[in-house]
Amino acid sequence: YQVTEETLDSLYRIWSDASNRLSWDCLFMLPLWLKAWVGSFGDELTPYLRAVRTKDYIIGVAPLVVDLETCTASFLGDASVCDYLDFVILPGQEVEFYSSLVRDLRKMNIRYLTLESVREDSSILTDFKRIAEQIGCQMAVEIQDVAVAIELPGTWETYLNQLPGKQRHEIRRKFRKLYDAGEISYIRAETPIDTEKEMVTFLELFKMNRPDKAAFMTRRMRSFFLSLGKNLAEAGMLKLFKLQINGVSAAVVMCFDFKSTRFLYNNAYDDRFKEYSVGMMSKVMSIEEAIQSGFNRYDFLKGNEIYKQRLGGIPIKLFHCRVDLG
Protein backbone atom coordinates (compact mmCIF):
# COMPACT_ATOMS: atom_id res chain seq x y z
CA TYR A 1 0.00 0.00 0.00
CA GLN A 2 1.25 3.45 -0.96
CA VAL A 3 0.56 6.67 0.96
CA THR A 4 0.42 9.72 -1.31
CA GLU A 5 0.43 13.40 -0.47
CA GLU A 6 -2.72 15.18 -1.65
CA THR A 7 -4.17 18.68 -1.96
CA LEU A 8 -7.70 19.93 -1.47
CA ASP A 9 -8.02 20.06 -5.26
CA SER A 10 -6.91 16.45 -5.67
CA LEU A 11 -9.29 15.38 -2.89
CA TYR A 12 -12.07 17.15 -4.75
CA ARG A 13 -11.18 15.22 -7.91
CA ILE A 14 -11.20 11.95 -5.96
CA TRP A 15 -14.57 12.74 -4.42
CA SER A 16 -16.17 13.81 -7.71
CA ASP A 17 -14.81 10.81 -9.64
CA ALA A 18 -17.79 8.48 -10.08
CA SER A 19 -15.47 5.47 -10.39
CA ASN A 20 -14.00 5.83 -6.90
CA ARG A 21 -15.38 3.34 -4.37
CA LEU A 22 -14.86 5.29 -1.16
CA SER A 23 -17.69 5.68 1.34
CA TRP A 24 -17.48 9.45 1.68
CA ASP A 25 -20.29 9.49 4.23
CA CYS A 26 -19.22 12.31 6.55
CA LEU A 27 -20.67 15.61 5.35
CA PHE A 28 -18.06 17.62 7.21
CA MET A 29 -15.19 15.84 5.49
CA LEU A 30 -16.33 16.64 1.96
CA PRO A 31 -13.68 18.59 0.02
CA LEU A 32 -16.25 21.35 -0.58
CA TRP A 33 -16.62 21.78 3.17
CA LEU A 34 -12.88 21.57 3.85
CA LYS A 35 -12.15 24.17 1.17
CA ALA A 36 -14.53 26.64 2.79
CA TRP A 37 -13.00 26.05 6.23
CA VAL A 38 -9.38 26.30 5.09
CA GLY A 39 -10.18 29.43 3.08
CA SER A 40 -11.45 31.18 6.21
CA PHE A 41 -9.38 29.68 9.04
CA GLY A 42 -6.49 27.74 7.58
CA ASP A 43 -3.89 30.40 6.84
CA GLU A 44 -1.56 29.25 9.64
CA LEU A 45 -2.12 25.50 9.37
CA THR A 46 0.16 22.75 8.10
CA PRO A 47 -2.13 20.39 6.18
CA TYR A 48 -1.50 16.67 6.18
CA LEU A 49 -3.70 15.39 3.38
CA ARG A 50 -3.01 11.78 2.49
CA ALA A 51 -4.56 9.02 0.39
CA VAL A 52 -3.76 5.34 0.88
CA ARG A 53 -3.67 3.54 -2.46
CA THR A 54 -3.23 0.16 -4.01
CA LYS A 55 -2.09 -0.18 -7.61
CA ASP A 56 -5.65 0.09 -8.87
CA TYR A 57 -7.68 2.18 -6.44
CA ILE A 58 -7.77 4.36 -3.32
CA ILE A 59 -8.72 2.66 -0.05
CA GLY A 60 -8.91 5.75 2.15
CA VAL A 61 -8.30 9.44 2.72
CA ALA A 62 -6.91 11.17 5.82
CA PRO A 63 -7.77 14.90 6.00
CA LEU A 64 -5.50 16.04 8.83
CA VAL A 65 -3.34 18.93 9.98
CA VAL A 66 -0.09 18.63 11.91
CA ASP A 67 1.51 20.70 14.64
CA LEU A 68 5.20 20.02 14.29
CA GLU A 69 6.05 21.69 17.62
CA THR A 70 3.87 19.30 19.62
CA CYS A 71 4.28 16.39 17.19
CA THR A 72 0.49 16.12 16.98
CA ALA A 73 -1.91 15.50 14.11
CA SER A 74 -5.63 16.22 14.21
CA PHE A 75 -8.58 16.40 11.85
CA LEU A 76 -8.75 19.26 9.40
CA GLY A 77 -11.65 21.39 10.55
CA ASP A 78 -12.97 22.67 13.85
CA ALA A 79 -15.43 20.98 16.17
CA SER A 80 -17.24 24.32 16.62
CA VAL A 81 -18.43 24.26 12.99
CA CYS A 82 -17.82 20.62 11.98
CA ASP A 83 -20.19 18.45 14.01
CA TYR A 84 -18.73 15.09 12.95
CA LEU A 85 -15.17 14.33 11.89
CA ASP A 86 -13.82 11.09 10.49
CA PHE A 87 -11.57 9.37 7.98
CA VAL A 88 -12.86 8.33 4.56
CA ILE A 89 -12.34 4.59 4.12
CA LEU A 90 -13.35 1.95 1.64
CA PRO A 91 -15.42 -0.60 3.60
CA GLY A 92 -13.42 -3.72 4.33
CA GLN A 93 -10.06 -1.92 4.05
CA GLU A 94 -9.90 -0.47 7.56
CA VAL A 95 -6.94 -2.59 8.73
CA GLU A 96 -4.79 -1.66 5.74
CA PHE A 97 -5.78 2.01 5.91
CA TYR A 98 -5.09 2.55 9.60
CA SER A 99 -1.85 0.56 9.54
CA SER A 100 -0.56 2.55 6.55
CA LEU A 101 -1.59 5.86 8.11
CA VAL A 102 0.21 5.15 11.38
CA ARG A 103 3.40 4.15 9.55
CA ASP A 104 3.33 7.39 7.54
CA LEU A 105 2.69 9.56 10.61
CA ARG A 106 5.58 7.90 12.43
CA LYS A 107 7.88 8.66 9.48
CA MET A 108 7.03 12.35 9.97
CA ASN A 109 7.86 12.03 13.69
CA ILE A 110 4.23 12.62 14.64
CA ARG A 111 3.74 11.12 18.06
CA TYR A 112 0.12 11.93 18.88
CA LEU A 113 -3.12 11.76 16.94
CA THR A 114 -5.98 13.79 18.44
CA LEU A 115 -9.40 13.06 16.96
CA GLU A 116 -12.44 15.13 17.94
CA SER A 117 -16.17 14.70 17.32
CA VAL A 118 -15.96 11.00 16.47
CA ARG A 119 -19.40 9.38 16.17
CA GLU A 120 -20.13 6.27 18.20
CA ASP A 121 -20.52 4.24 14.98
CA SER A 122 -17.13 5.28 13.54
CA SER A 123 -14.58 2.60 12.72
CA ILE A 124 -12.09 4.67 14.72
CA LEU A 125 -13.67 3.29 17.90
CA THR A 126 -13.61 -0.32 16.70
CA ASP A 127 -11.11 -1.15 13.94
CA PHE A 128 -8.58 1.58 14.70
CA LYS A 129 -8.70 0.92 18.43
CA ARG A 130 -8.02 -2.79 17.86
CA ILE A 131 -5.30 -2.16 15.28
CA ALA A 132 -3.63 0.49 17.47
CA GLU A 133 -3.18 -2.02 20.25
CA GLN A 134 -1.73 -4.56 17.84
CA ILE A 135 0.91 -2.20 16.46
CA GLY A 136 2.05 -0.73 19.75
CA CYS A 137 -0.15 2.35 20.02
CA GLN A 138 -2.35 3.38 22.92
CA MET A 139 -5.77 4.98 22.40
CA ALA A 140 -7.58 6.91 25.13
CA VAL A 141 -11.29 7.53 24.49
CA GLU A 142 -13.71 9.79 26.33
CA ILE A 143 -17.20 11.10 25.66
CA GLN A 144 -16.98 14.62 24.28
CA ASP A 145 -20.53 15.58 23.34
CA VAL A 146 -23.79 14.24 21.98
CA ALA A 147 -25.69 14.72 18.74
CA VAL A 148 -29.38 13.97 18.14
CA ALA A 149 -31.16 12.51 15.10
CA ILE A 150 -34.55 11.17 14.02
CA GLU A 151 -35.30 8.20 11.80
CA LEU A 152 -38.10 9.60 9.63
CA PRO A 153 -41.26 7.66 8.77
CA GLY A 154 -43.04 7.88 5.42
CA THR A 155 -45.68 10.45 6.35
CA TRP A 156 -46.05 13.53 8.51
CA GLU A 157 -49.02 12.08 10.38
CA THR A 158 -47.04 8.94 11.20
CA TYR A 159 -44.26 11.14 12.57
CA LEU A 160 -46.68 13.09 14.75
CA ASN A 161 -48.27 9.89 16.02
CA GLN A 162 -44.84 8.60 17.08
CA LEU A 163 -44.45 11.54 19.47
CA PRO A 164 -45.77 11.50 23.03
CA GLY A 165 -49.30 12.89 23.17
CA LYS A 166 -48.24 16.04 25.00
CA GLN A 167 -45.63 16.92 22.36
CA ARG A 168 -47.99 16.14 19.48
CA HIS A 169 -50.61 18.41 21.03
CA GLU A 170 -48.03 21.16 21.58
CA ILE A 171 -46.88 21.12 17.94
CA ARG A 172 -50.46 21.34 16.68
CA ARG A 173 -51.24 24.15 19.12
CA LYS A 174 -48.20 26.14 17.98
CA PHE A 175 -49.15 25.61 14.34
CA ARG A 176 -52.61 27.05 15.03
CA LYS A 177 -51.16 30.04 16.84
CA LEU A 178 -48.67 30.65 14.05
CA TYR A 179 -51.30 30.60 11.33
CA ASP A 180 -53.52 32.90 13.38
CA ALA A 181 -50.72 35.49 13.23
CA GLY A 182 -51.48 36.34 9.60
CA GLU A 183 -50.36 35.26 6.17
CA ILE A 184 -47.76 32.52 6.59
CA SER A 185 -45.34 31.41 3.89
CA TYR A 186 -42.50 28.90 4.09
CA ILE A 187 -40.08 29.40 1.22
CA ARG A 188 -37.31 27.01 0.18
CA ALA A 189 -34.21 28.49 -1.42
CA GLU A 190 -31.84 25.99 -3.05
CA THR A 191 -30.37 27.46 -6.23
CA PRO A 192 -27.05 29.34 -5.91
CA ILE A 193 -28.73 32.64 -6.81
CA ASP A 194 -31.58 32.22 -4.32
CA THR A 195 -29.41 30.91 -1.49
CA GLU A 196 -26.91 33.75 -1.90
CA LYS A 197 -29.72 36.22 -1.29
CA GLU A 198 -31.22 34.33 1.64
CA MET A 199 -27.84 33.80 3.30
CA VAL A 200 -27.76 37.57 3.82
CA THR A 201 -31.15 37.38 5.54
CA PHE A 202 -29.99 34.44 7.65
CA LEU A 203 -26.83 36.24 8.79
CA GLU A 204 -28.76 39.40 9.66
CA LEU A 205 -31.25 37.47 11.78
CA PHE A 206 -28.47 35.37 13.33
CA LYS A 207 -26.70 38.42 14.73
CA MET A 208 -30.04 39.81 16.01
CA ASN A 209 -30.90 36.71 18.08
CA ARG A 210 -28.56 36.89 21.07
CA PRO A 211 -25.32 38.65 22.06
CA ASP A 212 -23.45 35.32 22.08
CA LYS A 213 -24.54 34.64 18.49
CA ALA A 214 -23.42 38.11 17.44
CA ALA A 215 -20.03 37.48 19.07
CA PHE A 216 -19.74 34.08 17.36
CA MET A 217 -20.34 35.57 13.91
CA THR A 218 -16.95 37.23 13.49
CA ARG A 219 -15.67 38.48 10.15
CA ARG A 220 -13.92 35.17 9.54
CA MET A 221 -16.96 33.16 10.58
CA ARG A 222 -19.20 35.18 8.26
CA SER A 223 -16.73 34.53 5.44
CA PHE A 224 -16.85 30.81 6.24
CA PHE A 225 -20.66 30.67 6.23
CA LEU A 226 -20.86 32.51 2.91
CA SER A 227 -18.17 30.35 1.30
CA LEU A 228 -19.70 27.16 2.67
CA GLY A 229 -23.15 28.20 1.47
CA LYS A 230 -21.84 28.93 -2.01
CA ASN A 231 -19.94 25.64 -2.28
CA LEU A 232 -22.77 23.44 -1.09
CA ALA A 233 -25.45 25.34 -3.02
CA GLU A 234 -23.51 24.70 -6.22
CA ALA A 235 -23.46 21.00 -5.29
CA GLY A 236 -27.23 21.03 -4.66
CA MET A 237 -26.89 20.33 -0.92
CA LEU A 238 -27.77 23.65 0.72
CA LYS A 239 -31.40 24.33 1.60
CA LEU A 240 -32.48 27.57 3.26
CA PHE A 241 -36.06 27.62 4.56
CA LYS A 242 -37.50 31.06 5.29
CA LEU A 243 -40.60 31.50 7.42
CA GLN A 244 -42.45 34.71 6.65
CA ILE A 245 -45.32 36.33 8.56
CA ASN A 246 -47.25 38.89 6.56
CA GLY A 247 -44.32 39.18 4.15
CA VAL A 248 -41.72 39.79 6.88
CA SER A 249 -38.82 37.35 7.37
CA ALA A 250 -39.39 35.83 10.81
CA ALA A 251 -36.94 32.90 10.74
CA VAL A 252 -34.46 31.12 8.48
CA VAL A 253 -33.32 27.51 8.84
CA MET A 254 -30.00 26.49 7.29
CA CYS A 255 -29.99 22.81 6.28
CA PHE A 256 -27.81 20.50 4.21
CA ASP A 257 -29.25 17.58 2.29
CA PHE A 258 -26.67 14.82 1.90
CA LYS A 259 -27.50 11.34 0.71
CA SER A 260 -30.72 10.36 2.54
CA THR A 261 -30.29 12.73 5.49
CA ARG A 262 -31.29 16.32 6.15
CA PHE A 263 -28.86 18.06 8.51
CA LEU A 264 -30.08 21.02 10.57
CA TYR A 265 -26.96 23.19 10.67
CA ASN A 266 -28.26 26.44 12.11
CA ASN A 267 -31.31 28.58 12.71
CA ALA A 268 -31.94 32.30 13.12
CA TYR A 269 -35.08 34.26 13.89
CA ASP A 270 -36.47 37.72 14.50
CA ASP A 271 -37.09 38.14 18.22
CA ARG A 272 -40.12 40.34 17.50
CA PHE A 273 -41.98 37.16 16.48
CA LYS A 274 -40.89 35.15 19.50
CA GLU A 275 -44.45 34.76 20.81
CA TYR A 276 -45.20 32.62 17.76
CA SER A 277 -42.28 30.25 18.46
CA VAL A 278 -40.88 31.00 14.99
CA GLY A 279 -37.48 29.51 15.81
CA MET A 280 -38.97 26.19 16.84
CA MET A 281 -41.71 26.11 14.21
CA SER A 282 -39.35 26.88 11.34
CA LYS A 283 -37.37 23.77 12.36
CA VAL A 284 -40.52 21.65 12.72
CA MET A 285 -41.59 22.74 9.23
CA SER A 286 -38.21 21.68 7.86
CA ILE A 287 -38.80 18.23 9.35
CA GLU A 288 -42.21 18.08 7.67
CA GLU A 289 -40.68 19.14 4.36
CA ALA A 290 -37.95 16.49 4.74
CA ILE A 291 -40.58 13.78 5.20
CA GLN A 292 -42.52 15.01 2.19
CA SER A 293 -39.29 14.98 0.15
CA GLY A 294 -38.60 11.35 1.05
CA PHE A 295 -35.66 11.69 3.43
CA ASN A 296 -34.98 8.79 5.79
CA ARG A 297 -33.23 10.71 8.53
CA TYR A 298 -33.21 14.16 10.09
CA ASP A 299 -30.04 15.07 11.98
CA PHE A 300 -30.17 17.89 14.54
CA LEU A 301 -26.39 17.58 14.85
CA LYS A 302 -24.39 18.39 17.96
CA GLY A 303 -25.97 19.53 21.20
CA ASN A 304 -28.46 17.89 23.53
CA GLU A 305 -31.03 20.68 23.69
CA ILE A 306 -34.30 19.45 25.15
CA TYR A 307 -36.38 20.43 22.11
CA LYS A 308 -34.55 17.85 19.99
CA GLN A 309 -35.66 14.99 22.21
CA ARG A 310 -39.16 16.41 22.42
CA LEU A 311 -39.29 16.25 18.63
CA GLY A 312 -38.40 12.56 18.70
CA GLY A 313 -34.61 12.72 18.43
CA ILE A 314 -32.35 9.91 19.66
CA PRO A 315 -28.94 10.79 21.17
CA ILE A 316 -25.71 9.84 19.36
CA LYS A 317 -22.55 9.87 21.46
CA LEU A 318 -19.52 11.79 20.18
CA PHE A 319 -16.04 10.91 21.40
CA HIS A 320 -12.62 12.47 21.74
CA CYS A 321 -9.81 10.04 20.94
CA ARG A 322 -6.13 10.53 21.65
CA VAL A 323 -3.73 8.04 20.13
CA ASP A 324 -0.15 7.73 21.36
CA LEU A 325 1.65 6.48 18.24
CA GLY A 326 4.70 5.44 20.22
Coordinates of C-alpha atoms in Angstrom, one line a residue, residues 18-286:
A18 CA -17.8 8.5 -10.1
S19 CA -15.5 5.5 -10.4
N20 CA -14.0 5.8 -6.9
R21 CA -15.4 3.3 -4.4
L22 CA -14.9 5.3 -1.2
S23 CA -17.7 5.7 1.3
W24 CA -17.5 9.5 1.7
D25 CA -20.3 9.5 4.2
C26 CA -19.2 12.3 6.6
L27 CA -20.7 15.6 5.3
F28 CA -18.1 17.6 7.2
M29 CA -15.2 15.8 5.5
L30 CA -16.3 16.6 2.0
P31 CA -13.7 18.6 0.0
L32 CA -16.3 21.3 -0.6
W33 CA -16.6 21.8 3.2
L34 CA -12.9 21.6 3.8
K35 CA -12.1 24.2 1.2
A36 CA -14.5 26.6 2.8
W37 CA -13.0 26.1 6.2
V38 CA -9.4 26.3 5.1
G39 CA -10.2 29.4 3.1
S40 CA -11.4 31.2 6.2
F41 CA -9.4 29.7 9.0
G42 CA -6.5 27.7 7.6
D43 CA -3.9 30.4 6.8
E44 CA -1.6 29.2 9.6
L45 CA -2.1 25.5 9.4
T46 CA 0.2 22.8 8.1
P47 CA -2.1 20.4 6.2
Y48 CA -1.5 16.7 6.2
L49 CA -3.7 15.4 3.4
R50 CA -3.0 11.8 2.5
A51 CA -4.6 9.0 0.4
V52 CA -3.8 5.3 0.9
R53 CA -3.7 3.5 -2.5
T54 CA -3.2 0.2 -4.0
K55 CA -2.1 -0.2 -7.6
D56 CA -5.7 0.1 -8.9
Y57 CA -7.7 2.2 -6.4
I58 CA -7.8 4.4 -3.3
I59 CA -8.7 2.7 0.0
G60 CA -8.9 5.7 2.1
V61 CA -8.3 9.4 2.7
A62 CA -6.9 11.2 5.8
P63 CA -7.8 14.9 6.0
L64 CA -5.5 16.0 8.8
V65 CA -3.3 18.9 10.0
V66 CA -0.1 18.6 11.9
D67 CA 1.5 20.7 14.6
L68 CA 5.2 20.0 14.3
E69 CA 6.1 21.7 17.6
T70 CA 3.9 19.3 19.6
C71 CA 4.3 16.4 17.2
T72 CA 0.5 16.1 17.0
A73 CA -1.9 15.5 14.1
S74 CA -5.6 16.2 14.2
F75 CA -8.6 16.4 11.9
L76 CA -8.7 19.3 9.4
G77 CA -11.6 21.4 10.6
D78 CA -13.0 22.7 13.9
A79 CA -15.4 21.0 16.2
S80 CA -17.2 24.3 16.6
V81 CA -18.4 24.3 13.0
C82 CA -17.8 20.6 12.0
D83 CA -20.2 18.4 14.0
Y84 CA -18.7 15.1 13.0
L85 CA -15.2 14.3 11.9
D86 CA -13.8 11.1 10.5
F87 CA -11.6 9.4 8.0
V88 CA -12.9 8.3 4.6
I89 CA -12.3 4.6 4.1
L90 CA -13.4 1.9 1.6
P91 CA -15.4 -0.6 3.6
G92 CA -13.4 -3.7 4.3
Q93 CA -10.1 -1.9 4.1
E94 CA -9.9 -0.5 7.6
V95 CA -6.9 -2.6 8.7
E96 CA -4.8 -1.7 5.7
F97 CA -5.8 2.0 5.9
Y98 CA -5.1 2.6 9.6
S99 CA -1.8 0.6 9.5
S100 CA -0.6 2.5 6.5
L101 CA -1.6 5.9 8.1
V102 CA 0.2 5.1 11.4
R103 CA 3.4 4.2 9.6
D104 CA 3.3 7.4 7.5
L105 CA 2.7 9.6 10.6
R106 CA 5.6 7.9 12.4
K107 CA 7.9 8.7 9.5
M108 CA 7.0 12.3 10.0
N109 CA 7.9 12.0 13.7
I110 CA 4.2 12.6 14.6
R111 CA 3.7 11.1 18.1
Y112 CA 0.1 11.9 18.9
L113 CA -3.1 11.8 16.9
T114 CA -6.0 13.8 18.4
L115 CA -9.4 13.1 17.0
E116 CA -12.4 15.1 17.9
S117 CA -16.2 14.7 17.3
V118 CA -16.0 11.0 16.5
R119 CA -19.4 9.4 16.2
E120 CA -20.1 6.3 18.2
D121 CA -20.5 4.2 15.0
S122 CA -17.1 5.3 13.5
S123 CA -14.6 2.6 12.7
I124 CA -12.1 4.7 14.7
L125 CA -13.7 3.3 17.9
T126 CA -13.6 -0.3 16.7
D127 CA -11.1 -1.1 13.9
F128 CA -8.6 1.6 14.7
K129 CA -8.7 0.9 18.4
R130 CA -8.0 -2.8 17.9
I131 CA -5.3 -2.2 15.3
A132 CA -3.6 0.5 17.5
E133 CA -3.2 -2.0 20.3
Q134 CA -1.7 -4.6 17.8
I135 CA 0.9 -2.2 16.5
G136 CA 2.1 -0.7 19.8
C137 CA -0.1 2.4 20.0
Q138 CA -2.4 3.4 22.9
M139 CA -5.8 5.0 22.4
A140 CA -7.6 6.9 25.1
V141 CA -11.3 7.5 24.5
E142 CA -13.7 9.8 26.3
I143 CA -17.2 11.1 25.7
Q144 CA -17.0 14.6 24.3
D145 CA -20.5 15.6 23.3
V146 CA -23.8 14.2 22.0
A147 CA -25.7 14.7 18.7
V148 CA -29.4 14.0 18.1
A149 CA -31.2 12.5 15.1
I150 CA -34.6 11.2 14.0
E151 CA -35.3 8.2 11.8
L152 CA -38.1 9.6 9.6
P153 CA -41.3 7.7 8.8
G154 CA -43.0 7.9 5.4
T155 CA -45.7 10.4 6.3
W156 CA -46.0 13.5 8.5
E157 CA -49.0 12.1 10.4
T158 CA -47.0 8.9 11.2
Y159 CA -44.3 11.1 12.6
L160 CA -46.7 13.1 14.7
N161 CA -48.3 9.9 16.0
Q162 CA -44.8 8.6 17.1
L163 CA -44.4 11.5 19.5
P164 CA -45.8 11.5 23.0
G165 CA -49.3 12.9 23.2
K166 CA -48.2 16.0 25.0
Q167 CA -45.6 16.9 22.4
R168 CA -48.0 16.1 19.5
H169 CA -50.6 18.4 21.0
E170 CA -48.0 21.2 21.6
I171 CA -46.9 21.1 17.9
R172 CA -50.5 21.3 16.7
R173 CA -51.2 24.1 19.1
K174 CA -48.2 26.1 18.0
F175 CA -49.1 25.6 14.3
R176 CA -52.6 27.0 15.0
K177 CA -51.2 30.0 16.8
L178 CA -48.7 30.7 14.1
Y179 CA -51.3 30.6 11.3
D180 CA -53.5 32.9 13.4
A181 CA -50.7 35.5 13.2
G182 CA -51.5 36.3 9.6
E183 CA -50.4 35.3 6.2
I184 CA -47.8 32.5 6.6
S185 CA -45.3 31.4 3.9
Y186 CA -42.5 28.9 4.1
I187 CA -40.1 29.4 1.2
R188 CA -37.3 27.0 0.2
A189 CA -34.2 28.5 -1.4
E190 CA -31.8 26.0 -3.0
T191 CA -30.4 27.5 -6.2
P192 CA -27.1 29.3 -5.9
I193 CA -28.7 32.6 -6.8
D194 CA -31.6 32.2 -4.3
T195 CA -29.4 30.9 -1.5
E196 CA -26.9 33.7 -1.9
K197 CA -29.7 36.2 -1.3
E198 CA -31.2 34.3 1.6
M199 CA -27.8 33.8 3.3
V200 CA -27.8 37.6 3.8
T201 CA -31.2 37.4 5.5
F202 CA -30.0 34.4 7.6
L203 CA -26.8 36.2 8.8
E204 CA -28.8 39.4 9.7
L205 CA -31.2 37.5 11.8
F206 CA -28.5 35.4 13.3
K207 CA -26.7 38.4 14.7
M208 CA -30.0 39.8 16.0
N209 CA -30.9 36.7 18.1
R210 CA -28.6 36.9 21.1
P211 CA -25.3 38.6 22.1
D212 CA -23.4 35.3 22.1
K213 CA -24.5 34.6 18.5
A214 CA -23.4 38.1 17.4
A215 CA -20.0 37.5 19.1
F216 CA -19.7 34.1 17.4
M217 CA -20.3 35.6 13.9
T218 CA -16.9 37.2 13.5
R219 CA -15.7 38.5 10.1
R220 CA -13.9 35.2 9.5
M221 CA -17.0 33.2 10.6
R222 CA -19.2 35.2 8.3
S223 CA -16.7 34.5 5.4
F224 CA -16.9 30.8 6.2
F225 CA -20.7 30.7 6.2
L226 CA -20.9 32.5 2.9
S227 CA -18.2 30.4 1.3
L228 CA -19.7 27.2 2.7
G229 CA -23.1 28.2 1.5
K230 CA -21.8 28.9 -2.0
N231 CA -19.9 25.6 -2.3
L232 CA -22.8 23.4 -1.1
A233 CA -25.5 25.3 -3.0
E234 CA -23.5 24.7 -6.2
A235 CA -23.5 21.0 -5.3
G236 CA -27.2 21.0 -4.7
M237 CA -26.9 20.3 -0.9
L238 CA -27.8 23.7 0.7
K239 CA -31.4 24.3 1.6
L240 CA -32.5 27.6 3.3
F241 CA -36.1 27.6 4.6
K242 CA -37.5 31.1 5.3
L243 CA -40.6 31.5 7.4
Q244 CA -42.5 34.7 6.6
I245 CA -45.3 36.3 8.6
N246 CA -47.3 38.9 6.6
G247 CA -44.3 39.2 4.2
V248 CA -41.7 39.8 6.9
S249 CA -38.8 37.4 7.4
A250 CA -39.4 35.8 10.8
A251 CA -36.9 32.9 10.7
V252 CA -34.5 31.1 8.5
V253 CA -33.3 27.5 8.8
M254 CA -30.0 26.5 7.3
C255 CA -30.0 22.8 6.3
F256 CA -27.8 20.5 4.2
D257 CA -29.2 17.6 2.3
F258 CA -26.7 14.8 1.9
K259 CA -27.5 11.3 0.7
S260 CA -30.7 10.4 2.5
T261 CA -30.3 12.7 5.5
R262 CA -31.3 16.3 6.1
F263 CA -28.9 18.1 8.5
L264 CA -30.1 21.0 10.6
Y265 CA -27.0 23.2 10.7
N266 CA -28.3 26.4 12.1
N267 CA -31.3 28.6 12.7
A268 CA -31.9 32.3 13.1
Y269 CA -35.1 34.3 13.9
D270 CA -36.5 37.7 14.5
D271 CA -37.1 38.1 18.2
R272 CA -40.1 40.3 17.5
F273 CA -42.0 37.2 16.5
K274 CA -40.9 35.1 19.5
E275 CA -44.5 34.8 20.8
Y276 CA -45.2 32.6 17.8
S277 CA -42.3 30.3 18.5
V278 CA -40.9 31.0 15.0
G279 CA -37.5 29.5 15.8
M280 CA -39.0 26.2 16.8
M281 CA -41.7 26.1 14.2
S282 CA -39.4 26.9 11.3
K283 CA -37.4 23.8 12.4
V284 CA -40.5 21.7 12.7
M285 CA -41.6 22.7 9.2
S286 CA -38.2 21.7 7.9

